[in-house]
Amino acid sequence: MRLFRISNILSFLVATICGVLLFWTSQAVQHKEDQLSEIRHKLTQETETIRVLSVEWDYLNRPQRLEQLARDQLGMEQPSAKGVVSAASQIPEPMFEEEGIMQSVSMEPAIHAAPKAEIVQPSKAEKQSFETLIQNLSGEQ
Amino acid sequence: MSMFKRTNIEFTGQKRSALDMARGRLVLLSLFFVLSYILIGARVVHLTIIEGELKKSEETVSYLEAEPVEAKAERRADILDRNGVILARSLNTSSLYADPHLISDPKTVAKDLAKIFPDMTYGDLLQKLQSDKRFVWIKRNMTPDDQYKILYLGHPGLSFKEEQRRIYPQGSLAAHIVGYTNVDDHGIAGLEASFDKLLNKGDEALLTTIDVRIQHALRREVSTAMKTFSGVAGTGVVMDVNTGEVLAAVSLPDFDPNNANDKKNKAAMFNNLTLGVFEPGSTFKIFTTAAAIENAGAQMGTTYDAREPLKIGRFKISDYHAQKRIMTLPEVFMHSSNIGSIKMAQAVGVDPFKNFLKDLGLFSKPDIEIPEVGAPIIKSSWKEIDMMTASFGHGIAVSPLQLVTAASSIMNGGILVKPTLVMDKGQGGRKADKNSLRVVSEKTAHRMRQLMRLVVTGGTGSKAEVAGYNVGGKTGTADKASHGGYDKNKRRSSFMGFFPSEAPRYAVYIMVDEPKGTKESYGYATAGWVAAPAVGKVIESIVSIEGMKPQESDELGHTLDAYVKTKEQIAKEKQLAAFTAH
């Protein structure tokens, strides 16, 4: 039959392949779009989480709290202006025994730290989560 | 070769095959159409029935057509400190509401809800759920944990609405400056109120001039001073004298903006720094002395007779640290002599003195970015008696912020500054502002720096000294006015400090209301004992926070010693006077 001439068959094949390809592409695109929107959604969620966490970061880094922790756990004190040396030349030179004059050179800190307070694990209220943060904030005084 | 060639027609067999071919074509064509219609039908079913419901709810816009515009935040913008530390931020939370019409069994629902929210009673909830409305709030801004519990209950008629909740991670640290919002996200006080519209646009974070570290140091010291001396209130400010930027501003008692709407405490809500106006007392002598040097040509050697108390109307003005002798200008300033200050003001003149104070902005409401600003109280007619009382800081009431701004304007070299709480992102600070107004000459400013330094090296403010940082300042102890007179036992003690004296960078002011003497202060509750050491400690903190190097020398210290008589000299003079009198 003339109907099944090579050219006809070929064009039919091409059309079929094109159709299949088109369908496949559109499906792939749809799939990618779904993925993309999912990623965007996750991104928004992550951004929101970061917003919450940065609030928590600043909450836990309140100068007041850091000062308290440094004092209680590390025995640190507020620096005094007397301890600031304006120039390197003002630091007294240590002298050693061989030079005749002996001045004790101590490698220990000048001010002994206060005995360390018992290390307290962060209480449950301080554990990082949004809800406790909000609760902390509204319950704090 | 065409199928339609007439030449083939005479052969029946050929004719037949042609007909067959035509039929075959028809069948093929109709098959094609049938298939097409089936396809179209299937697609229609798919689109309308299967996808239809989904498409309705979702946006049909393809993500690939255009990158979606970054969803404009519908949340209120952040408020940050000068280093980007969060002072206020809005976070998403859920609020629970109910549609009572959809709730079939209000009693069970109310019982369950009362279990989840211990702060709500069963009765109240039941009343809400049985109401005739279609919408009742049950709980605003709940925690995700509670939300999960309610979802778990699965009662119909309970729904959530996503809302914003304002969080203040620093708590009460800068409460009076940042302010707070109501539950509908509208600013009620502080920067939240004055920038309400801008913040609600959500475009850009508001960068304030506050530094939380310095703010904390100031709050700690004001609070310590208040506790040590059992004060009822306190306030303090740290200001950059050149730009007017407020690095720290404290008013105690304060409140926690995270739940400011729950409990309204009037005293805690009151901003003593900007809204409160007080008689400043001796710190006002800074302006009297500057006016005398600037307008009356007073020299360091100019003397004032402070031997006899002065009478103003029915009041007798005497000195607190009475010297009862003729004093030079530095001595008047250092010993904070009221009599000497009145004489200085008299030398300036009634109107010139008034205009001088006016130029410093002490007569008008200061311009700052929060709504809680108090206008100064000044007698409408400015007579000689008003000038006399104002010369030592009485009969005139200004806010501490105004006082610090005016003093900074003198100490920075004489250029009027405007206090500000918001970072200026423009042309690199406003020092280069061409509209800058000169209030005193540089020479006067230099003299004032010397005088303020003298108060710390040899006068009432010695406890504010921080070695290496050459603090200068002026104390102020003002008896509180009560029942038409002054209460000798109730006072406000304040200290206005500047450092380093040679080229002041920061002004530090602390005032404590109604301090009471302690054993350690030998019963004194004057500024030198209460406010000066607190300012010293704040300065110590600032230098370590800012990493400021100590000064190698003390240029201004003891430069005025020649004008100040030593105790021996005074004793000798008295002996001599007694001898000649005989």
XYZ file of C-alpha atoms in Angstrom:
723
model
C 0.000 0.000 0.000
C 1.116 3.487 -0.779
C -0.086 4.518 2.605
C 2.942 3.044 4.270
C 5.497 4.776 2.228
C 8.773 5.406 4.010
C 8.178 9.141 4.251
C 4.820 8.657 5.914
C 6.148 6.174 8.369
C 9.055 8.409 9.116
C 6.944 11.487 9.707
C 4.559 9.478 11.882
C 7.504 8.204 13.886
C 8.930 11.681 14.254
C 5.552 13.009 15.376
C 5.208 10.213 17.898
C 8.712 10.751 19.233
C 8.106 14.478 19.450
C 4.881 13.885 21.307
C 6.484 11.508 23.734
C 9.404 13.856 24.264
C 7.123 16.780 24.807
C 5.086 14.843 27.305
C 8.198 13.648 29.044
C 9.626 17.157 29.182
C 6.445 18.645 30.544
C 6.332 15.964 33.219
C 9.967 16.578 34.065
C 9.377 20.296 34.293
C 6.400 19.768 36.546
C 8.463 17.520 38.732
C 11.241 20.078 38.926
C 8.734 22.783 39.715
C 7.456 20.716 42.586
C 10.980 20.210 43.815
C 11.706 23.891 43.470
C 8.673 24.944 45.415
C 9.538 22.411 48.064
C 13.053 23.818 48.315
C 11.659 27.344 48.466
C 9.355 26.271 51.227
C 12.221 24.711 53.145
C 14.269 27.825 52.572
C 11.549 29.992 54.069
C 11.373 27.645 57.009
C 15.121 27.736 57.442
C 15.166 31.520 57.249
C 12.481 31.615 59.894
C 14.494 29.223 62.046
C 17.576 31.385 61.628
C 15.550 34.404 62.681
C 14.463 32.578 65.803
C 17.944 31.280 66.516
C 19.580 34.671 66.131
C 17.101 36.058 68.631
C 18.024 33.222 70.926
C 21.717 33.887 70.327
C 21.328 37.492 71.359
C 19.156 36.445 74.261
C 21.796 34.045 75.554
C 24.537 36.607 74.918
C 22.965 39.337 76.967
C 25.824 41.291 78.568
C 24.137 40.775 81.900
C 24.132 36.991 81.543
C 27.661 36.790 80.162
C 28.918 38.875 83.056
C 27.161 36.623 85.525
C 28.483 33.441 83.888
C 32.020 34.780 83.632
C 31.953 35.682 87.297
C 30.339 32.502 88.581
C 31.963 29.918 86.349
C 35.292 31.423 85.425
C 35.953 33.637 88.420
C 36.498 36.630 86.149
C 36.080 40.192 87.309
C 35.341 43.395 85.507
C 38.576 44.804 84.068
C 39.869 47.810 85.896
C 41.383 50.754 84.088
C 44.415 50.352 86.353
C 45.273 47.161 84.550
C 45.545 48.900 81.205
C 49.085 49.742 80.193
C 49.449 52.572 77.733
C 52.774 51.540 76.234
C 54.905 48.416 76.081
C 57.774 50.307 77.694
C 55.756 50.634 80.859
C 55.839 46.904 81.482
C 58.597 46.262 84.025
C 61.418 44.027 82.813
C 61.678 40.791 84.725
C 65.053 40.190 86.365
C 66.655 36.837 86.861
C 69.050 35.334 89.372
C 72.064 35.252 87.010
C 71.998 39.008 86.735
C 72.679 39.392 90.391
C 69.463 41.018 91.474
C 66.679 38.610 91.966
C 63.092 39.480 91.661
C 60.661 36.638 91.712
C 59.186 36.081 88.319
C 55.952 34.316 88.672
C 54.221 32.749 85.756
C 51.037 32.528 87.703
C 48.252 34.999 87.116
C 48.577 38.121 89.209
C 45.077 37.792 90.502
C 43.980 34.353 91.461
C 40.677 33.421 90.081
C 37.954 32.855 92.567
C 37.233 29.185 93.121
C 35.178 27.922 90.277
C 31.578 27.497 90.994
C 30.179 24.124 90.238
C 29.500 23.913 86.534
C 25.806 23.897 86.104
C 24.500 22.328 82.974
C 22.109 24.612 81.157
C 18.773 24.108 82.729
C 15.895 22.843 80.715
C 14.560 26.349 80.456
C 17.762 27.369 78.712
C 17.726 24.577 76.154
C 17.374 25.911 72.695
C 13.926 25.902 71.389
C 11.534 28.502 70.259
C 8.872 27.723 72.784
C 11.136 27.897 75.776
C 12.598 31.098 74.428
C 9.198 32.691 74.344
C 8.362 31.270 77.709
C 11.648 32.517 79.106
C 11.124 35.937 77.711
C 7.692 36.345 79.091
C 8.520 34.694 82.374
C 11.774 36.497 82.985
C 12.084 39.296 85.452
C 1.412 7.366 -10.564
C -1.289 9.099 -8.685
C -4.193 7.079 -7.336
C -6.581 9.318 -9.151
C -5.278 8.560 -12.567
C -8.222 8.122 -14.874
C -6.311 5.697 -17.025
C -6.838 2.913 -14.480
C -10.597 3.166 -14.488
C -11.437 0.649 -17.115
C -10.044 -2.192 -15.078
C -12.663 -3.365 -12.604
C -10.057 -4.912 -10.394
C -8.257 -1.674 -10.209
C -11.471 0.244 -9.541
C -12.235 -1.999 -6.655
C -8.844 -1.596 -5.124
C -9.228 2.169 -5.364
C -12.505 1.992 -3.450
C -10.879 -0.210 -0.885
C -8.105 2.270 -0.526
C -10.611 5.085 -0.008
C -12.444 3.132 2.650
C -9.179 2.302 4.325
C -8.332 5.968 4.445
C -11.710 6.832 5.878
C -11.341 4.236 8.613
C -7.848 5.494 9.395
C -9.051 9.078 9.562
C -12.045 8.292 11.737
C -9.821 6.200 13.970
C -7.534 9.174 14.320
C -10.431 11.446 15.234
C -11.899 8.965 17.683
C -8.539 8.620 19.366
C -8.140 12.372 19.483
C -11.538 12.807 21.086
C -10.795 10.124 23.620
C -7.554 11.889 24.468
C -9.270 15.250 24.758
C -12.013 13.718 26.880
C -9.476 12.112 29.170
C -7.604 15.366 29.507
C -10.815 17.202 30.314
C -11.652 14.703 33.029
C -8.138 14.967 34.386
C -8.144 18.742 34.415
C -11.618 19.287 35.796
C -12.070 16.435 38.198
C -8.653 15.257 39.271
C -6.579 18.432 39.156
C -9.422 20.902 39.424
C -9.650 20.900 43.191
C -5.927 21.229 43.619
C -5.531 24.010 41.111
C -8.158 26.101 42.771
C -6.209 26.443 45.977
C -2.767 26.821 44.497
C -1.277 29.533 42.416
C -1.297 28.369 38.813
C 1.641 30.566 37.925
C 4.586 28.526 36.833
C 7.665 29.076 38.929
C 9.738 28.975 35.811
C 7.953 31.800 34.082
C 9.379 34.324 36.422
C 11.393 34.147 39.580
C 8.813 35.007 42.226
C 9.469 38.363 43.795
C 10.871 37.853 47.264
C 7.692 37.711 49.265
C 7.571 41.070 50.962
C 7.868 40.513 54.643
C 4.623 41.341 56.308
C 6.388 41.503 59.571
C 7.565 44.459 61.541
C 11.188 45.406 61.012
C 13.867 44.710 63.592
C 15.345 47.236 65.967
C 19.087 46.751 66.337
C 21.788 48.296 68.461
C 24.751 50.041 66.817
C 26.589 46.723 66.415
C 23.606 44.825 65.058
C 22.543 43.139 68.275
C 18.820 42.525 68.192
C 16.798 44.733 70.491
C 13.407 43.860 69.011
C 12.296 41.370 66.391
C 8.986 39.938 65.254
C 8.633 36.175 65.105
C 5.852 34.056 63.699
C 3.563 32.502 66.230
C 0.112 31.028 66.051
C -2.989 32.365 67.676
C -5.955 30.173 68.458
C -9.477 31.240 67.658
C -12.795 29.436 67.656
C -16.000 29.534 65.680
C -18.577 28.702 68.373
C -21.164 27.763 65.736
C -19.050 24.837 64.635
C -18.433 23.526 68.112
C -20.918 20.834 68.952
C -19.758 20.025 72.454
C -18.465 23.203 74.103
C -18.121 21.579 77.519
C -15.605 18.951 76.413
C -13.677 21.466 74.337
C -13.549 23.927 77.221
C -12.373 21.197 79.584
C -9.614 20.146 77.183
C -8.514 23.718 76.558
C -8.403 24.510 80.262
C -6.006 21.583 80.656
C -3.652 22.984 77.999
C -3.815 26.589 79.211
C -3.581 26.556 82.985
C -3.961 30.353 83.072
C -7.514 30.140 81.694
C -10.459 28.950 83.675
C -13.003 26.456 82.484
C -15.848 28.897 83.053
C -14.347 31.664 80.946
C -13.586 29.273 78.111
C -17.057 27.801 78.185
C -18.572 31.271 78.081
C -16.454 32.111 75.047
C -17.286 28.885 73.259
C -21.009 29.220 73.890
C -21.195 32.799 72.692
C -23.228 33.755 69.654
C -20.319 35.146 67.666
C -18.656 33.514 64.712
C -15.152 34.429 65.885
C -13.611 34.476 69.356
C -9.934 34.639 70.252
C -8.948 31.898 72.637
C -5.235 32.497 72.959
C -2.933 34.901 71.157
C 0.687 33.999 70.400
C 0.806 30.510 71.748
C 3.812 28.219 71.768
C 4.241 25.555 69.059
C 4.006 22.959 71.782
C 0.534 24.084 72.780
C -0.425 24.303 69.127
C 0.554 20.683 68.662
C -1.536 19.662 71.667
C -4.578 21.406 70.243
C -4.100 19.888 66.813
C -3.873 16.555 68.562
C -7.246 17.132 70.204
C -8.738 17.532 66.764
C -11.856 19.427 67.821
C -13.660 21.035 64.888
C -14.247 24.776 65.145
C -10.820 25.536 66.556
C -8.493 27.223 64.073
C -5.144 28.944 64.064
C -4.136 32.244 62.649
C -0.505 32.982 61.994
C 0.502 36.136 63.797
C 3.611 38.042 64.682
C 4.938 38.367 68.151
C 7.440 41.018 69.131
C 10.384 39.618 71.057
C 12.840 41.723 73.030
C 15.833 39.472 73.695
C 17.528 42.075 75.862
C 14.570 42.209 78.214
C 14.380 45.340 80.263
C 17.901 46.477 79.355
C 16.877 49.251 76.979
C 13.148 49.128 77.630
C 12.599 52.870 77.859
C 14.346 53.575 74.573
C 13.079 50.669 72.494
C 9.586 50.857 73.943
C 7.041 48.132 73.285
C 4.093 47.213 71.081
C 0.568 46.113 71.815
C -0.772 42.721 70.772
C -1.787 44.126 67.385
C 1.808 45.059 66.608
C 1.465 48.780 67.050
C 4.126 50.714 68.878
C 3.003 52.107 72.207
C 6.171 53.656 73.568
C 9.748 54.519 72.705
C 11.188 53.996 69.250
C 8.485 51.419 68.578
C 5.913 54.190 68.766
C 7.755 56.969 66.963
C 8.836 54.747 64.060
C 5.631 52.701 64.079
C 4.722 53.229 60.428
C 8.247 52.784 59.155
C 8.730 49.608 61.166
C 5.449 48.158 59.975
C 6.546 48.630 56.375
C 9.165 46.065 57.234
C 11.722 47.317 54.727
C 14.784 47.888 56.770
C 15.944 47.332 60.315
C 16.137 50.371 62.555
C 19.728 50.862 63.630
C 19.909 52.660 66.950
C 22.900 54.381 68.494
C 22.633 52.264 71.642
C 25.498 49.907 72.451
C 24.117 47.087 74.595
C 27.458 46.594 76.365
C 27.691 50.197 77.478
C 23.972 50.195 78.150
C 24.456 47.260 80.484
C 27.410 48.879 82.259
C 25.398 52.053 82.801
C 22.308 50.208 83.975
C 24.373 48.082 86.328
C 25.996 51.121 87.941
C 22.806 53.174 88.214
C 21.094 50.180 89.724
C 23.973 49.502 92.140
C 24.064 53.136 93.233
C 20.308 53.054 93.737
C 20.510 49.895 95.823
C 23.517 50.967 97.878
C 21.979 54.301 98.788
C 18.347 53.104 98.834
C 17.315 55.509 96.086
C 13.788 55.465 94.703
C 14.700 56.114 91.095
C 17.702 56.678 88.939
C 18.689 57.662 85.473
C 21.806 57.829 83.382
C 23.023 58.517 79.894
C 26.207 58.089 77.882
C 26.472 60.484 74.973
C 29.036 61.035 72.259
C 29.758 64.724 72.801
C 30.658 65.344 69.166
C 27.727 63.724 67.420
C 25.035 63.707 70.100
C 24.621 59.955 69.663
C 23.209 58.350 72.777
C 25.186 55.168 73.441
C 23.319 54.249 76.573
C 20.228 55.600 78.216
C 18.831 54.204 81.434
C 15.845 55.076 83.525
C 15.140 53.018 86.605
C 12.832 51.505 87.651
C 12.134 49.979 84.266
C 9.957 47.239 82.827
C 10.186 44.161 80.656
C 8.840 45.034 77.197
C 8.083 41.344 76.563
C 5.094 41.602 78.837
C 4.664 45.317 79.214
C 0.981 45.094 78.365
C 0.158 42.789 81.247
C 1.155 44.822 84.214
C 1.129 48.543 84.070
C 3.377 50.025 86.666
C 3.293 53.765 86.402
C 6.669 54.415 88.007
C 8.364 51.782 85.870
C 6.814 53.097 82.687
C 8.016 56.632 83.353
C 11.151 57.630 81.509
C 13.073 59.760 84.002
C 15.709 60.601 81.455
C 13.653 62.285 78.779
C 10.179 62.765 80.216
C 11.068 63.689 83.764
C 12.058 67.284 84.410
C 13.972 68.093 87.567
C 15.727 70.956 89.198
C 19.261 70.099 88.201
C 21.069 71.717 91.109
C 24.782 72.383 90.937
C 25.396 70.693 87.596
C 23.689 73.777 86.172
C 26.665 75.850 87.344
C 28.461 74.551 84.255
C 26.282 76.903 82.213
C 26.507 79.785 84.689
C 30.291 79.595 84.675
C 30.472 79.219 80.900
C 28.193 82.237 80.502
C 30.386 84.263 82.847
C 33.529 83.395 80.890
C 31.897 83.796 77.484
C 29.676 86.842 78.030
C 30.990 88.670 81.095
C 34.669 88.288 80.317
C 35.376 86.519 83.587
C 38.971 85.352 83.978
C 40.339 82.553 86.077
C 41.552 85.179 88.527
C 38.205 86.950 88.813
C 37.017 86.835 92.397
C 33.579 86.553 93.930
C 32.712 87.466 97.478
C 31.064 84.483 99.109
C 31.427 85.606 102.706
C 27.809 86.473 103.398
C 24.745 84.415 102.493
C 22.529 86.127 99.930
C 18.876 86.907 100.390
C 16.465 86.306 97.543
C 12.979 87.324 98.575
C 12.223 85.318 101.675
C 14.930 82.777 100.977
C 18.446 82.892 102.261
C 20.983 81.331 99.928
C 24.059 79.885 101.542
C 26.702 77.427 100.429
C 26.630 73.732 101.148
C 30.395 73.428 101.330
C 30.639 76.942 102.816
C 34.030 78.601 102.505
C 32.922 82.048 103.729
C 35.636 83.940 101.909
C 36.416 85.709 98.674
C 36.918 83.062 96.043
C 38.353 82.938 92.550
C 36.255 81.579 89.698
C 37.848 78.110 89.784
C 37.259 77.996 93.530
C 33.599 78.909 93.134
C 33.183 76.127 90.587
C 35.194 73.596 92.544
C 33.490 74.225 95.880
C 30.169 74.596 94.097
C 29.424 77.927 95.751
C 25.836 79.074 95.278
C 26.671 82.618 96.303
C 29.542 82.789 93.857
C 27.362 81.443 91.058
C 24.684 84.067 91.703
C 27.355 86.754 91.505
C 28.556 85.282 88.211
C 25.047 85.329 86.760
C 24.601 88.886 87.976
C 27.764 89.832 86.127
C 26.320 88.287 82.955
C 22.987 90.064 83.272
C 19.373 88.913 83.317
C 18.664 88.783 79.589
C 22.091 87.697 78.317
C 22.017 84.799 80.788
C 18.540 83.849 79.630
C 19.601 83.976 75.982
C 22.683 81.926 76.729
C 20.547 79.164 78.244
C 18.104 79.463 75.387
C 20.888 78.981 72.835
C 21.891 75.815 74.626
C 18.381 74.496 74.075
C 17.465 74.508 77.750
C 14.296 76.527 77.260
C 12.585 74.340 74.706
C 11.461 70.770 74.456
C 14.400 68.725 73.221
C 14.120 67.048 69.862
C 14.755 63.314 70.119
C 13.292 60.288 68.343
C 11.057 58.996 71.116
C 7.643 60.389 72.013
C 8.272 60.517 75.766
C 9.848 63.941 75.930
C 9.200 66.429 78.681
C 9.236 70.182 78.184
C 11.313 72.199 80.633
C 9.513 74.187 83.323
C 10.550 77.800 83.305
C 8.794 80.823 84.686
C 7.121 82.676 81.865
C 8.556 85.983 82.990
C 12.293 85.830 83.456
C 13.206 88.260 86.215
C 16.345 88.829 88.197
C 15.229 86.419 90.911
C 14.742 83.655 88.327
C 18.191 84.289 86.989
C 19.612 84.149 90.508
C 18.015 80.820 91.383
C 18.759 79.363 87.952
C 22.440 80.215 88.383
C 22.745 77.341 90.848
C 20.157 75.126 89.195
C 16.958 75.872 91.070
C 13.661 77.419 90.041
C 14.112 75.805 86.661
C 13.368 72.209 85.747
C 14.880 70.461 82.755
C 15.189 66.844 81.728
C 18.519 65.098 82.352
C 18.828 64.521 78.619
C 18.646 68.257 77.970
C 21.223 68.897 80.632
C 23.671 66.418 79.139
C 23.091 67.707 75.609
C 23.717 71.303 76.663
C 26.841 70.396 78.661
C 28.128 68.278 75.754
C 27.655 71.263 73.466
C 30.064 73.210 75.628
C 32.557 70.434 76.243
C 32.943 69.379 72.611
C 34.459 72.732 71.791
C 31.335 74.841 71.656
C 29.219 73.341 68.859
C 25.558 72.704 69.648
C 24.708 69.020 69.348
C 21.339 67.409 68.834
C 20.716 64.247 70.805
C 19.884 61.260 68.659
C 18.984 57.618 69.132
C 19.111 56.559 65.510
C 22.265 55.959 63.514
C 22.825 58.478 60.786
C 23.644 56.534 57.650
C 24.263 59.685 55.697
C 27.506 61.428 54.899
C 29.696 59.857 57.561
C 28.399 61.349 60.738
C 27.108 64.798 61.305
C 30.193 66.395 62.642
C 30.603 67.937 59.249
C 27.178 69.474 59.443
C 27.407 72.931 57.967
C 24.473 74.169 59.973
C 26.402 73.635 63.170
C 25.713 76.346 65.654
C 28.429 77.659 67.892
C 27.297 78.287 71.473
C 30.580 79.156 73.149
C 34.027 79.939 71.828
C 36.736 77.300 71.797
C 38.577 79.262 74.435
C 35.614 79.123 76.802
C 35.236 75.423 76.065
C 38.874 74.900 76.962
C 38.429 76.811 80.229
C 35.389 74.688 81.068
C 37.376 71.519 80.451
C 40.043 72.784 82.836
C 37.424 73.653 85.450
C 35.672 70.293 85.160
C 38.990 68.520 85.481
C 39.689 70.588 88.604
C 36.474 69.356 90.219
C 37.733 65.793 89.866
C 41.389 66.371 90.792
C 40.710 68.594 93.753
C 37.011 69.087 94.303
C 33.768 67.285 94.992
C 34.045 64.826 92.120
C 37.278 63.068 93.106
C 35.590 59.652 93.276
C 34.870 59.745 89.550
C 38.562 59.685 88.621
C 39.785 56.821 86.500
C 43.578 56.764 86.372
C 44.842 57.497 82.893
C 41.582 58.785 81.498
C 41.539 62.279 82.992
C 37.885 62.482 83.898
C 36.337 65.897 84.292
C 32.953 66.620 85.760
C 30.596 68.465 88.012
C 28.555 67.233 90.916
C 25.019 68.282 91.611
C 23.073 67.729 94.794
C 19.642 69.312 94.701
C 17.203 69.246 97.574
C 13.811 68.129 96.378
C 11.039 70.667 96.364
C 8.081 69.814 98.561
C 5.166 71.826 99.894
C 6.450 75.157 98.656
C 9.862 74.709 100.208
C 12.805 72.392 100.010
C 13.150 69.140 101.878
C 16.626 68.945 103.375
C 16.417 65.171 103.674
C 15.240 64.374 100.169
C 17.600 65.126 97.356
C 18.725 64.201 93.902
C 22.406 63.494 93.550
C 23.891 63.678 90.106
C 27.234 63.766 88.382
C 28.018 64.987 84.903
C 31.283 63.481 83.754
C 33.405 63.888 80.630
C 36.489 62.049 79.467
C 39.208 62.385 78.426
C 39.320 66.019 79.522
C 41.756 67.199 76.806
C 39.373 66.260 74.012
C 36.194 64.838 75.497
C 34.641 61.942 73.637
C 31.893 60.822 75.942
C 29.630 62.462 78.445
C 28.464 60.197 81.262
C 25.657 61.387 83.487
C 24.093 59.597 86.425
C 21.392 60.830 88.760
C 19.961 59.031 91.777
C 16.690 60.148 93.301
C 16.411 60.297 97.087
C 19.604 58.498 98.044
C 20.143 57.910 101.755
C 23.528 57.986 103.406
C 25.214 54.756 104.409
C 27.840 53.806 106.965
C 30.491 53.614 104.245
C 29.697 57.107 103.035
C 29.694 58.446 106.623
C 26.024 59.251 106.260
C 26.542 61.397 103.200
C 24.231 61.000 100.225
C 25.671 63.831 98.181
C 26.610 63.566 94.543
C 30.286 63.109 95.346
C 29.480 59.937 97.244
C 26.580 58.583 95.222
C 26.835 59.550 91.577
C 30.536 60.333 91.067
C 31.858 56.829 91.884
C 29.125 55.291 89.725
C 30.176 57.470 86.785
C 33.785 56.447 87.408
C 32.844 52.788 87.184
C 30.871 53.332 83.988
C 33.876 55.068 82.461
C 36.066 52.130 83.485
C 33.702 49.826 81.635
C 33.518 52.059 78.578
C 37.289 52.235 78.163
C 37.589 48.468 78.213
C 34.635 48.020 75.864
C 35.876 50.624 73.415
C 39.523 49.663 73.869
C 40.550 53.224 74.648
C 44.198 53.664 75.516
C 45.054 55.553 78.678
C 46.425 59.053 78.228
C 50.157 59.426 78.689
C 49.843 62.693 80.526
C 47.289 64.776 82.319
C 47.422 67.988 80.302
C 44.603 69.790 82.036
C 45.119 68.486 85.549
C 46.445 71.027 88.013
C 46.569 73.787 85.390
C 44.384 75.952 87.601
C 46.164 75.208 90.860
C 47.557 78.737 90.940
C 44.014 80.064 91.358
C 43.069 77.668 94.104
C 44.178 78.360 97.617
C 45.475 75.456 99.651
C 44.183 74.749 103.126
C 47.343 76.158 104.690
C 46.975 79.375 102.705
C 43.376 79.732 103.839
C 44.310 79.106 107.474
C 47.107 81.644 107.244
C 44.818 84.244 105.702
C 42.274 83.720 108.444
C 44.914 84.171 111.097
C 46.067 87.310 109.403
C 42.532 88.651 109.164
C 41.919 87.912 112.821
C 45.176 89.649 113.724
C 44.431 92.793 111.721
C 40.903 92.954 113.104
C 42.167 93.256 116.649
